[in-house]
mmCIF file of C-alpha atoms and ligand atoms in Angstrom:
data_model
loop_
_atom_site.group_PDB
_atom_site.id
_atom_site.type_symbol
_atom_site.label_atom_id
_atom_site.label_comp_id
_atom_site.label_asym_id
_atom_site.label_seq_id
_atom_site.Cartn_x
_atom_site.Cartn_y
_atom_site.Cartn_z
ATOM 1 C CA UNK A 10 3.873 -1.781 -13.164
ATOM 2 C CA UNK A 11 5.077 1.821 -13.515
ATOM 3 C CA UNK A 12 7.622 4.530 -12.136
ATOM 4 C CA UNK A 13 6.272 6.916 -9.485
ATOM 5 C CA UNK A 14 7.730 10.504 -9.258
ATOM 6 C CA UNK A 15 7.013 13.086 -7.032
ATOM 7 C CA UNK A 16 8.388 16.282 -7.610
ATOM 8 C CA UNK A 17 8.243 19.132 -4.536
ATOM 9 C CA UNK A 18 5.314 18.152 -3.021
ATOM 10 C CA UNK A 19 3.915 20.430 -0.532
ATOM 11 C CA UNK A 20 0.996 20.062 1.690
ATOM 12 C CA UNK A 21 -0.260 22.828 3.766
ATOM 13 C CA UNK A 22 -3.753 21.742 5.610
ATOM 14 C CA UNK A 23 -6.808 24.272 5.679
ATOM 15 C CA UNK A 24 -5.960 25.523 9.711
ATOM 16 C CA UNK A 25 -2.367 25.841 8.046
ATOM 17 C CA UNK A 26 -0.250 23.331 9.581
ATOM 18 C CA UNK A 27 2.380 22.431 6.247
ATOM 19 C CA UNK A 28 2.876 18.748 6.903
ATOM 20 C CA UNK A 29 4.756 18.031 3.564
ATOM 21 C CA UNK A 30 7.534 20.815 2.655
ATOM 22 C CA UNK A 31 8.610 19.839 -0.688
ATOM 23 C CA UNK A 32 9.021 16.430 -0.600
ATOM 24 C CA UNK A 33 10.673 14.696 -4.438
ATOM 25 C CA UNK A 34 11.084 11.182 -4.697
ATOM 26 C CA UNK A 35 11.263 8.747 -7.279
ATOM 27 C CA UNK A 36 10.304 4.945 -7.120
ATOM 28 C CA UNK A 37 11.569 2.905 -9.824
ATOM 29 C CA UNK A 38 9.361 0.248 -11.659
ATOM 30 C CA UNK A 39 8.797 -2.461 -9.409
ATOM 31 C CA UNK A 40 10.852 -1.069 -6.477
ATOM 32 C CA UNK A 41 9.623 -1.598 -2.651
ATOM 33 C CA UNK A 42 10.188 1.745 -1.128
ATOM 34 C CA UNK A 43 8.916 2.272 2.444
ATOM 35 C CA UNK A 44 8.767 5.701 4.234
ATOM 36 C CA UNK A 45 9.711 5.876 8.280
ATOM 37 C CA UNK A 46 9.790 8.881 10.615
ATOM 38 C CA UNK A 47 8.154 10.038 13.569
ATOM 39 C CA UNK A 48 5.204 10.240 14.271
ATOM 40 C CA UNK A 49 3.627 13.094 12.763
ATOM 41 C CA UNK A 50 6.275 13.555 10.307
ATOM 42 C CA UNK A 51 3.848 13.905 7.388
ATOM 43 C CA UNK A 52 4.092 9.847 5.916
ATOM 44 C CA UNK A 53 0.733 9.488 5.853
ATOM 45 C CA UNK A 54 -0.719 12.793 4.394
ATOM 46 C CA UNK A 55 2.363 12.006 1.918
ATOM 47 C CA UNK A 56 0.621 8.364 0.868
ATOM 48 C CA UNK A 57 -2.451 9.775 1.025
ATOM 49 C CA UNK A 58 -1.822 12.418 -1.336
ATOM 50 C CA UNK A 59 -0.287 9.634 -3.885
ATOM 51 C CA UNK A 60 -3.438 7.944 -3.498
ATOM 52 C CA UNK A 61 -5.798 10.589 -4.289
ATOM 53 C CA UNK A 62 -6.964 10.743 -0.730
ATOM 54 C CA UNK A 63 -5.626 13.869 0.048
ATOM 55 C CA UNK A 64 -5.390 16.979 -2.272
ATOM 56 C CA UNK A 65 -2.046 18.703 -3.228
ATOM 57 C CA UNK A 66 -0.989 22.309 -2.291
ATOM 58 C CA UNK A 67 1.772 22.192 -4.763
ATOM 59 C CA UNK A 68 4.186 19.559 -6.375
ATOM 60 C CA UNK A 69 3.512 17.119 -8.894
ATOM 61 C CA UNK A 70 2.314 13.508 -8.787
ATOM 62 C CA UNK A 71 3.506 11.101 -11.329
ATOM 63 C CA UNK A 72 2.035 7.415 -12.040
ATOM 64 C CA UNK A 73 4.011 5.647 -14.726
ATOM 65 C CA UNK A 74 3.521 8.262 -18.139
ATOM 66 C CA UNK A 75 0.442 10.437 -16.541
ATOM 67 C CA UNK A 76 0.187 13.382 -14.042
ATOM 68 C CA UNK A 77 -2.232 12.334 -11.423
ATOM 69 C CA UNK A 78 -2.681 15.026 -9.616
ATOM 70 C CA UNK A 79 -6.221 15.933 -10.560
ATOM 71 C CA UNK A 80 -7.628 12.125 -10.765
ATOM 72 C CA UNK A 81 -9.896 10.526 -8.791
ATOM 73 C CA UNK A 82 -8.392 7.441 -6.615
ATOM 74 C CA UNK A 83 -10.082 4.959 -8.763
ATOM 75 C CA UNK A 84 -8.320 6.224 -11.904
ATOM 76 C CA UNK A 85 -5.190 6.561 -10.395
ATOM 77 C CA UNK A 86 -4.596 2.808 -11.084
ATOM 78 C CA UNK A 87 -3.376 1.921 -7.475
ATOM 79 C CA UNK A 88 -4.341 -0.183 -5.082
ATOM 80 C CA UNK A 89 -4.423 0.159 -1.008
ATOM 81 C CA UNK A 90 -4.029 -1.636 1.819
ATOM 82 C CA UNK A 91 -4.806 -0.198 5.004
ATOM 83 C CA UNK A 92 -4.545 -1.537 8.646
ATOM 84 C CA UNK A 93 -8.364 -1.667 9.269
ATOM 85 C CA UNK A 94 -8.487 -4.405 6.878
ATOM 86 C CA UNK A 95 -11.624 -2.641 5.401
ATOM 87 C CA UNK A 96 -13.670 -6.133 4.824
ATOM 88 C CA UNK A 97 -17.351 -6.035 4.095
ATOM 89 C CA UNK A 98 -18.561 -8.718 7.068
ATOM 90 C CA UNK A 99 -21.776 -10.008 5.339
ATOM 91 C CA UNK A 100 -20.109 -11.147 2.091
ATOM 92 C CA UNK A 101 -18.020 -14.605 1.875
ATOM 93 C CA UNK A 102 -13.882 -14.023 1.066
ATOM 94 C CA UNK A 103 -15.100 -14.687 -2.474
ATOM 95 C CA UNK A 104 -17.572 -11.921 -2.786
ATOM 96 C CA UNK A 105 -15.000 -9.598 -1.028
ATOM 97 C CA UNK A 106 -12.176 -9.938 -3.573
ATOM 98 C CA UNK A 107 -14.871 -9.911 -6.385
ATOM 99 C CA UNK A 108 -16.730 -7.017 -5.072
ATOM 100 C CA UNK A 109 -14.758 -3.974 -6.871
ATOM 101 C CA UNK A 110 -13.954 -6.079 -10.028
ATOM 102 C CA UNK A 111 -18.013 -6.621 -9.999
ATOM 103 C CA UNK A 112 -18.278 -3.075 -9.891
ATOM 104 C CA UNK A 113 -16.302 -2.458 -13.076
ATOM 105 C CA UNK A 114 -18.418 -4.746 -14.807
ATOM 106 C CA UNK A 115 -15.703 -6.701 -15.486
ATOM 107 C CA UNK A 116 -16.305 -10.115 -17.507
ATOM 108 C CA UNK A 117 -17.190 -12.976 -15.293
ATOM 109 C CA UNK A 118 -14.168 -15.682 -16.123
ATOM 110 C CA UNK A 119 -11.722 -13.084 -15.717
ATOM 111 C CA UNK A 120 -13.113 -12.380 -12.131
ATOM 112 C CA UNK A 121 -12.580 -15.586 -11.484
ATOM 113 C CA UNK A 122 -9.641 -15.988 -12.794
ATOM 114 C CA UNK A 123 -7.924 -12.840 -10.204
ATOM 115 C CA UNK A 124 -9.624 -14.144 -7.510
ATOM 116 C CA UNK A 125 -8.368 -17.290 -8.274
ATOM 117 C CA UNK A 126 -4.834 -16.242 -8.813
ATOM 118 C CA UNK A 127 -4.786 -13.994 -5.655
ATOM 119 C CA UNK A 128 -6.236 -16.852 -3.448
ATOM 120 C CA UNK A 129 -3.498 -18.833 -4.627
ATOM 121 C CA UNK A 130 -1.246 -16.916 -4.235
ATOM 122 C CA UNK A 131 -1.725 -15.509 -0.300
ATOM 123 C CA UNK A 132 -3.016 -19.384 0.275
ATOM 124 C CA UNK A 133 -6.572 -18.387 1.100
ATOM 125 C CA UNK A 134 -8.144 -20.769 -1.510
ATOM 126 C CA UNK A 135 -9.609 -23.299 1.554
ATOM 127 C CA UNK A 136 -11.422 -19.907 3.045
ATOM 128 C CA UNK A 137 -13.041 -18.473 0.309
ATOM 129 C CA UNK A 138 -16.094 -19.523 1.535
ATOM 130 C CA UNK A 139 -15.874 -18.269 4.872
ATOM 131 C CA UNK A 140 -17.134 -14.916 6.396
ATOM 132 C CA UNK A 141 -14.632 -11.948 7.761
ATOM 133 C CA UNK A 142 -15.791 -12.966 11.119
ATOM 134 C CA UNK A 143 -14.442 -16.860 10.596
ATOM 135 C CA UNK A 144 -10.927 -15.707 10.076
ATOM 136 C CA UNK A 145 -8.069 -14.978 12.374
ATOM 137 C CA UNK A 146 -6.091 -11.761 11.822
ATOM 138 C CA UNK A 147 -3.618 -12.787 9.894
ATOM 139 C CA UNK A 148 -6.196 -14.388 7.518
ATOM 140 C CA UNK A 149 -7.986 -11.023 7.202
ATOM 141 C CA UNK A 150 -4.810 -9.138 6.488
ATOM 142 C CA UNK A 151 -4.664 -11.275 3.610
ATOM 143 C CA UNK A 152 -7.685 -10.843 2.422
ATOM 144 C CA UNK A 153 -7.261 -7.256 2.318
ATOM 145 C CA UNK A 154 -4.217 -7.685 0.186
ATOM 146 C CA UNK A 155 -6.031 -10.040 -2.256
ATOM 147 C CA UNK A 156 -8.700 -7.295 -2.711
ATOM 148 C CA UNK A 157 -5.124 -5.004 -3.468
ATOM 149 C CA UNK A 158 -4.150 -7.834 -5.467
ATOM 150 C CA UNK A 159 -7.450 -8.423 -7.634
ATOM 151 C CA UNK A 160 -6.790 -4.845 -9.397
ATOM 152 C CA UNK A 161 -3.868 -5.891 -10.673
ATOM 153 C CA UNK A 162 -2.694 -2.118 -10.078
ATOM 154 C CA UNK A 163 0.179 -0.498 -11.266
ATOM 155 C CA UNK A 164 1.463 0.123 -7.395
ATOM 156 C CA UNK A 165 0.642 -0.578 -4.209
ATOM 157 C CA UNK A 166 -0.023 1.792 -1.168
ATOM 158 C CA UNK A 167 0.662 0.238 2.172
ATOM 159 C CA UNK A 168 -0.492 2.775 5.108
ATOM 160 C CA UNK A 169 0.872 0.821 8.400
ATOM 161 C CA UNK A 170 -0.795 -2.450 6.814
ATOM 162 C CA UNK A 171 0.727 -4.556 10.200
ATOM 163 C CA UNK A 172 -0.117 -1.916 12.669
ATOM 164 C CA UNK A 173 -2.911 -3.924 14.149
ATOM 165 C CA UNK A 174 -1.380 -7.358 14.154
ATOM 166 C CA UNK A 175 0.339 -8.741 17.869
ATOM 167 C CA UNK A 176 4.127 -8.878 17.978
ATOM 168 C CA UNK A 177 3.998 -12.593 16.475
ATOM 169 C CA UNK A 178 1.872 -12.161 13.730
ATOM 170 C CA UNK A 179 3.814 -9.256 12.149
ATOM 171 C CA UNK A 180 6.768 -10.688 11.990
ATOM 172 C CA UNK A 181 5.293 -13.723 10.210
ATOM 173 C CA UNK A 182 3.216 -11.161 7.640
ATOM 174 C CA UNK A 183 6.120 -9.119 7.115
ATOM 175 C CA UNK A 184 7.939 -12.629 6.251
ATOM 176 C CA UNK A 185 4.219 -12.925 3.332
ATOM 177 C CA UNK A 186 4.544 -9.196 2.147
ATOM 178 C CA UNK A 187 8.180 -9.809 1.377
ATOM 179 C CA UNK A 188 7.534 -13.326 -0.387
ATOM 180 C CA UNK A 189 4.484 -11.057 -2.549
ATOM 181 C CA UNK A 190 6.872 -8.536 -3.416
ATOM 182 C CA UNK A 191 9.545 -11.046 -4.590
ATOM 183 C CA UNK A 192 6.475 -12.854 -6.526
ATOM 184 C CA UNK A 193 4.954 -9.993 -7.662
ATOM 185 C CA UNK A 194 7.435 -7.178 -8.108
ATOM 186 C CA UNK A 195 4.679 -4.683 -8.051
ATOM 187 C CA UNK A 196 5.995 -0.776 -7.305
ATOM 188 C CA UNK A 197 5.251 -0.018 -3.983
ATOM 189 C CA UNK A 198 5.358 2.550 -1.054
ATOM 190 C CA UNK A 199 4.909 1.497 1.754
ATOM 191 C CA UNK A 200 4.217 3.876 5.562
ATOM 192 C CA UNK A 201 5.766 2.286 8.746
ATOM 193 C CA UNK A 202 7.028 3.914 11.852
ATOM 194 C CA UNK A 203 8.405 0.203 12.892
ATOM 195 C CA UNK A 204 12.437 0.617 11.743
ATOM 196 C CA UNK A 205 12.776 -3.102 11.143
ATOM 197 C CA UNK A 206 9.790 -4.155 9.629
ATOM 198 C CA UNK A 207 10.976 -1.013 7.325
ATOM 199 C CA UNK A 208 14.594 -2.335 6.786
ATOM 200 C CA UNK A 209 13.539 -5.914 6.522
ATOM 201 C CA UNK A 210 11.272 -4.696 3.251
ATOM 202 C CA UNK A 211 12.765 -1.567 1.771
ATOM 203 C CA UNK A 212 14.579 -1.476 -1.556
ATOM 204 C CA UNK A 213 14.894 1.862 -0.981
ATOM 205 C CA UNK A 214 13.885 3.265 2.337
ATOM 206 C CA UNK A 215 13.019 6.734 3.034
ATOM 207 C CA UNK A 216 13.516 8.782 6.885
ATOM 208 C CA UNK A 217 11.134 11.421 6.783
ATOM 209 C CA UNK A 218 11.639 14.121 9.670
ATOM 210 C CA UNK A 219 9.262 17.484 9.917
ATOM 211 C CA UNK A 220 7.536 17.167 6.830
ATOM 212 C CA UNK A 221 10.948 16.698 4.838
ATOM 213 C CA UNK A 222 13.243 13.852 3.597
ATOM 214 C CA UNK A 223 15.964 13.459 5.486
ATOM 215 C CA UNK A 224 18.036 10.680 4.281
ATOM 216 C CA UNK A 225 17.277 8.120 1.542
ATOM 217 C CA UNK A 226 18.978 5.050 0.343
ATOM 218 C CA UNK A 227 19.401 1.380 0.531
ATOM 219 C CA UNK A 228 18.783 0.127 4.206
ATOM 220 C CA UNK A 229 22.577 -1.173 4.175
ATOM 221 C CA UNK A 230 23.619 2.020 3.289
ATOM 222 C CA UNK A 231 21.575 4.239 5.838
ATOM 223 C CA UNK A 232 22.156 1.918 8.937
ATOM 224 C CA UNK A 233 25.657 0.264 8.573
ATOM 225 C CA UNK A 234 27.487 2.999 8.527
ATOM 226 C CA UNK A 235 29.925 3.441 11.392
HETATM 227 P P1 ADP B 8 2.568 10.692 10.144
HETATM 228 O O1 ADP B 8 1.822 9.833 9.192
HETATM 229 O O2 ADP B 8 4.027 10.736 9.868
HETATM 230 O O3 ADP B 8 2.266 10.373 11.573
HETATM 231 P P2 ADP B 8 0.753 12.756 9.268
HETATM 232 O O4 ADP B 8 0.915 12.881 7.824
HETATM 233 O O5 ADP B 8 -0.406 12.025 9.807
HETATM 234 O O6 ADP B 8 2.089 12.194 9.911
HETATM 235 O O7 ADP B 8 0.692 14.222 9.901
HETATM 236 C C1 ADP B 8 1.615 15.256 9.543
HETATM 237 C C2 ADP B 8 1.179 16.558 10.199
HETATM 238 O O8 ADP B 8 -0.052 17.011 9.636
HETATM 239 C C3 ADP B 8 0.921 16.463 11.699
HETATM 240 O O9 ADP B 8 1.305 17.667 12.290
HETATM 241 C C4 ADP B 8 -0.571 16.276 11.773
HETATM 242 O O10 ADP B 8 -1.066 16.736 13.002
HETATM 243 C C5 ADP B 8 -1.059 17.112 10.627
HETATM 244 N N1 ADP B 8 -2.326 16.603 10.044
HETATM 245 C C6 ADP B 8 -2.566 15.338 9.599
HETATM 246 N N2 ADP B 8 -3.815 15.245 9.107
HETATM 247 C C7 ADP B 8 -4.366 16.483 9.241
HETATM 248 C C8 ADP B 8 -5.646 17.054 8.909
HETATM 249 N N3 ADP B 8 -6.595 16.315 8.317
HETATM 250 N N4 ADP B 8 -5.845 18.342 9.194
HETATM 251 C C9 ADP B 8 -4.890 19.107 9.774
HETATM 252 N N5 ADP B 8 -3.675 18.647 10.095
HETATM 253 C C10 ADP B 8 -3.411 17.353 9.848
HETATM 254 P P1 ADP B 9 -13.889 0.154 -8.095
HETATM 255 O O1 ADP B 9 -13.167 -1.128 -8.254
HETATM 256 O O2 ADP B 9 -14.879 0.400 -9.176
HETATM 257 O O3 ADP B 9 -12.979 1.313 -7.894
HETATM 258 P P2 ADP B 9 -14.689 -0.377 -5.311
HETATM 259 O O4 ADP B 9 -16.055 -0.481 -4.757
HETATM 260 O O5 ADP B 9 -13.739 -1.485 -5.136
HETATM 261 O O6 ADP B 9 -14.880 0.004 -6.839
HETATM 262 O O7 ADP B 9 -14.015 0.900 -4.721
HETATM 263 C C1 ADP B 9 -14.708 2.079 -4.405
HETATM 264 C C2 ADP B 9 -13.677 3.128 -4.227
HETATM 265 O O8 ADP B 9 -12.657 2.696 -3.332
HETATM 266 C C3 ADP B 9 -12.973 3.446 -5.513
HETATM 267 O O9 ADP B 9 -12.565 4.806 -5.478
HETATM 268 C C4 ADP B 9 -11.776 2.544 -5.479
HETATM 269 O O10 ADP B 9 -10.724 3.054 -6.245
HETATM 270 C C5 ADP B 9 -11.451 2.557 -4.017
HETATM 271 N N1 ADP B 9 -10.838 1.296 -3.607
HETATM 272 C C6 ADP B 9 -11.423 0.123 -3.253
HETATM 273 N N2 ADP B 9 -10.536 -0.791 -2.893
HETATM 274 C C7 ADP B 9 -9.347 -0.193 -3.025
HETATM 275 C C8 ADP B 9 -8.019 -0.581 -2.802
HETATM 276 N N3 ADP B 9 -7.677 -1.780 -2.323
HETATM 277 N N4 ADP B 9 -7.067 0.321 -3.050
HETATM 278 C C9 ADP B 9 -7.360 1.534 -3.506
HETATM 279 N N5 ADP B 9 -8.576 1.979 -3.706
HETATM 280 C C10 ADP B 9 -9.554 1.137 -3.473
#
């Protein structure tokens, strides 16, 4: 786990549209924070910058004790999860989760032992063996946060994660990423333009408007007011 701050982040894109316009923000160790706003209100070139995906025009980027803002996403120690759920369709669930812990060379028993933990604890154990193409949405969506969960990351990056997903099924995996965040109180930011998927999650939530913050605070707070 670790703090993230931000500190007057700008982004101005190369045809010179500034879609960030000093943006600080602080998310405490193991603290949910989700961004909302418009469309176009500069959430995702925001996460994407935190990720590494997505280079700075000014600010600072701060993972627990290091400046990221010149590290590559892998050594940024932070994890993903997207709405294309990103799954490689010829390898089993297994092989999926394994896959980037493989490619660290990391010891056999303690792959096992993540993939293990994570399949336990999003209840995919009884699919491990299937394909992508075996599994309903829902299951995927969990499979792409086991592969998030595998790392064992200092934060978590959710871009829109339920975007995809009918009416039904995101209200039963916003129910799951709330009973994850509980479990694993991992520091997390998480994009949504969906205001009560955002309220129903946030610690702290974030309204982002024209490429600034515009309020911030504890969904009670920002919404309750008379
Ligand atoms: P949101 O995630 O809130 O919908 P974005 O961060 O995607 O907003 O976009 C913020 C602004 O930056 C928009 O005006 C968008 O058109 C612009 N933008 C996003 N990506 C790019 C890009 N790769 N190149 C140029 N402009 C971009
Ligand atoms: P590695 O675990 O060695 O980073 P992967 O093949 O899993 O290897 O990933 C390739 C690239 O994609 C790396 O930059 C990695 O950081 C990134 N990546 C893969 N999965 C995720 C994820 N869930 N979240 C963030 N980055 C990811």
């Amino acid at each position: 786990m670790a703090r993230i701050e931000l500190t007057d982040i700008r982004k101005v894109y190369p045809g010179g549209v500034e879609a960030v316009k000093g943006v600080s923000l602080g998310i405490d160790d193991g603290e949910f924070v989700v961004l909302v706003g418009p469309s176009g209100c500069g959430k995702s070139t925001l996460l994407r910058m935190v990720a590494g995906l997505e280079s700075i025009t000014s600010g600072t980027i701060q993972i627990g004790e290091r400046v990221v803002n010149e590290l590559e996403p892998a050594e940024r120690d932070i994890a993903m999860v997207f709405q294309n759920y990103a799954l490689y369709p010829h390898m089993s669930v297994r092989q999926n989760l394994e896959y980037g812990l493989k490619n660290r060379k990391m010891p056999k028993p303690e792959i096992a032992r993540r993939v293990d933990e994570a399949a336990g604890i999003l209840e995919i154990a009884p699919l491990l063996a299937r394909k992508p193409g075996q599994l309903s949405g829902g299951q995927r969506q969990r499979v792409a946060m086991g592969r998030a969960i595998v790392r064992e990351p200092a934060a978590f990056l959710f871009d829109e994660p339920l975007s995809n997903l009918d009416a039904k099924l995101r209200v039963q995996m916003r129910a799951e990423i709330r009973r994850l965040q509980r479990r694993l109180a991992t520091t997390s930011l998480y994009v949504t333009h969906d205001q009560l998927e955002a309220m129903t999650l946030a610690d702290q939530l974030v309204v982002m408007n024209g490429g600034r913050i515009e309020q911030a605070g504890r969904p009670m707070d920002l919404y309750e007011r008379p």
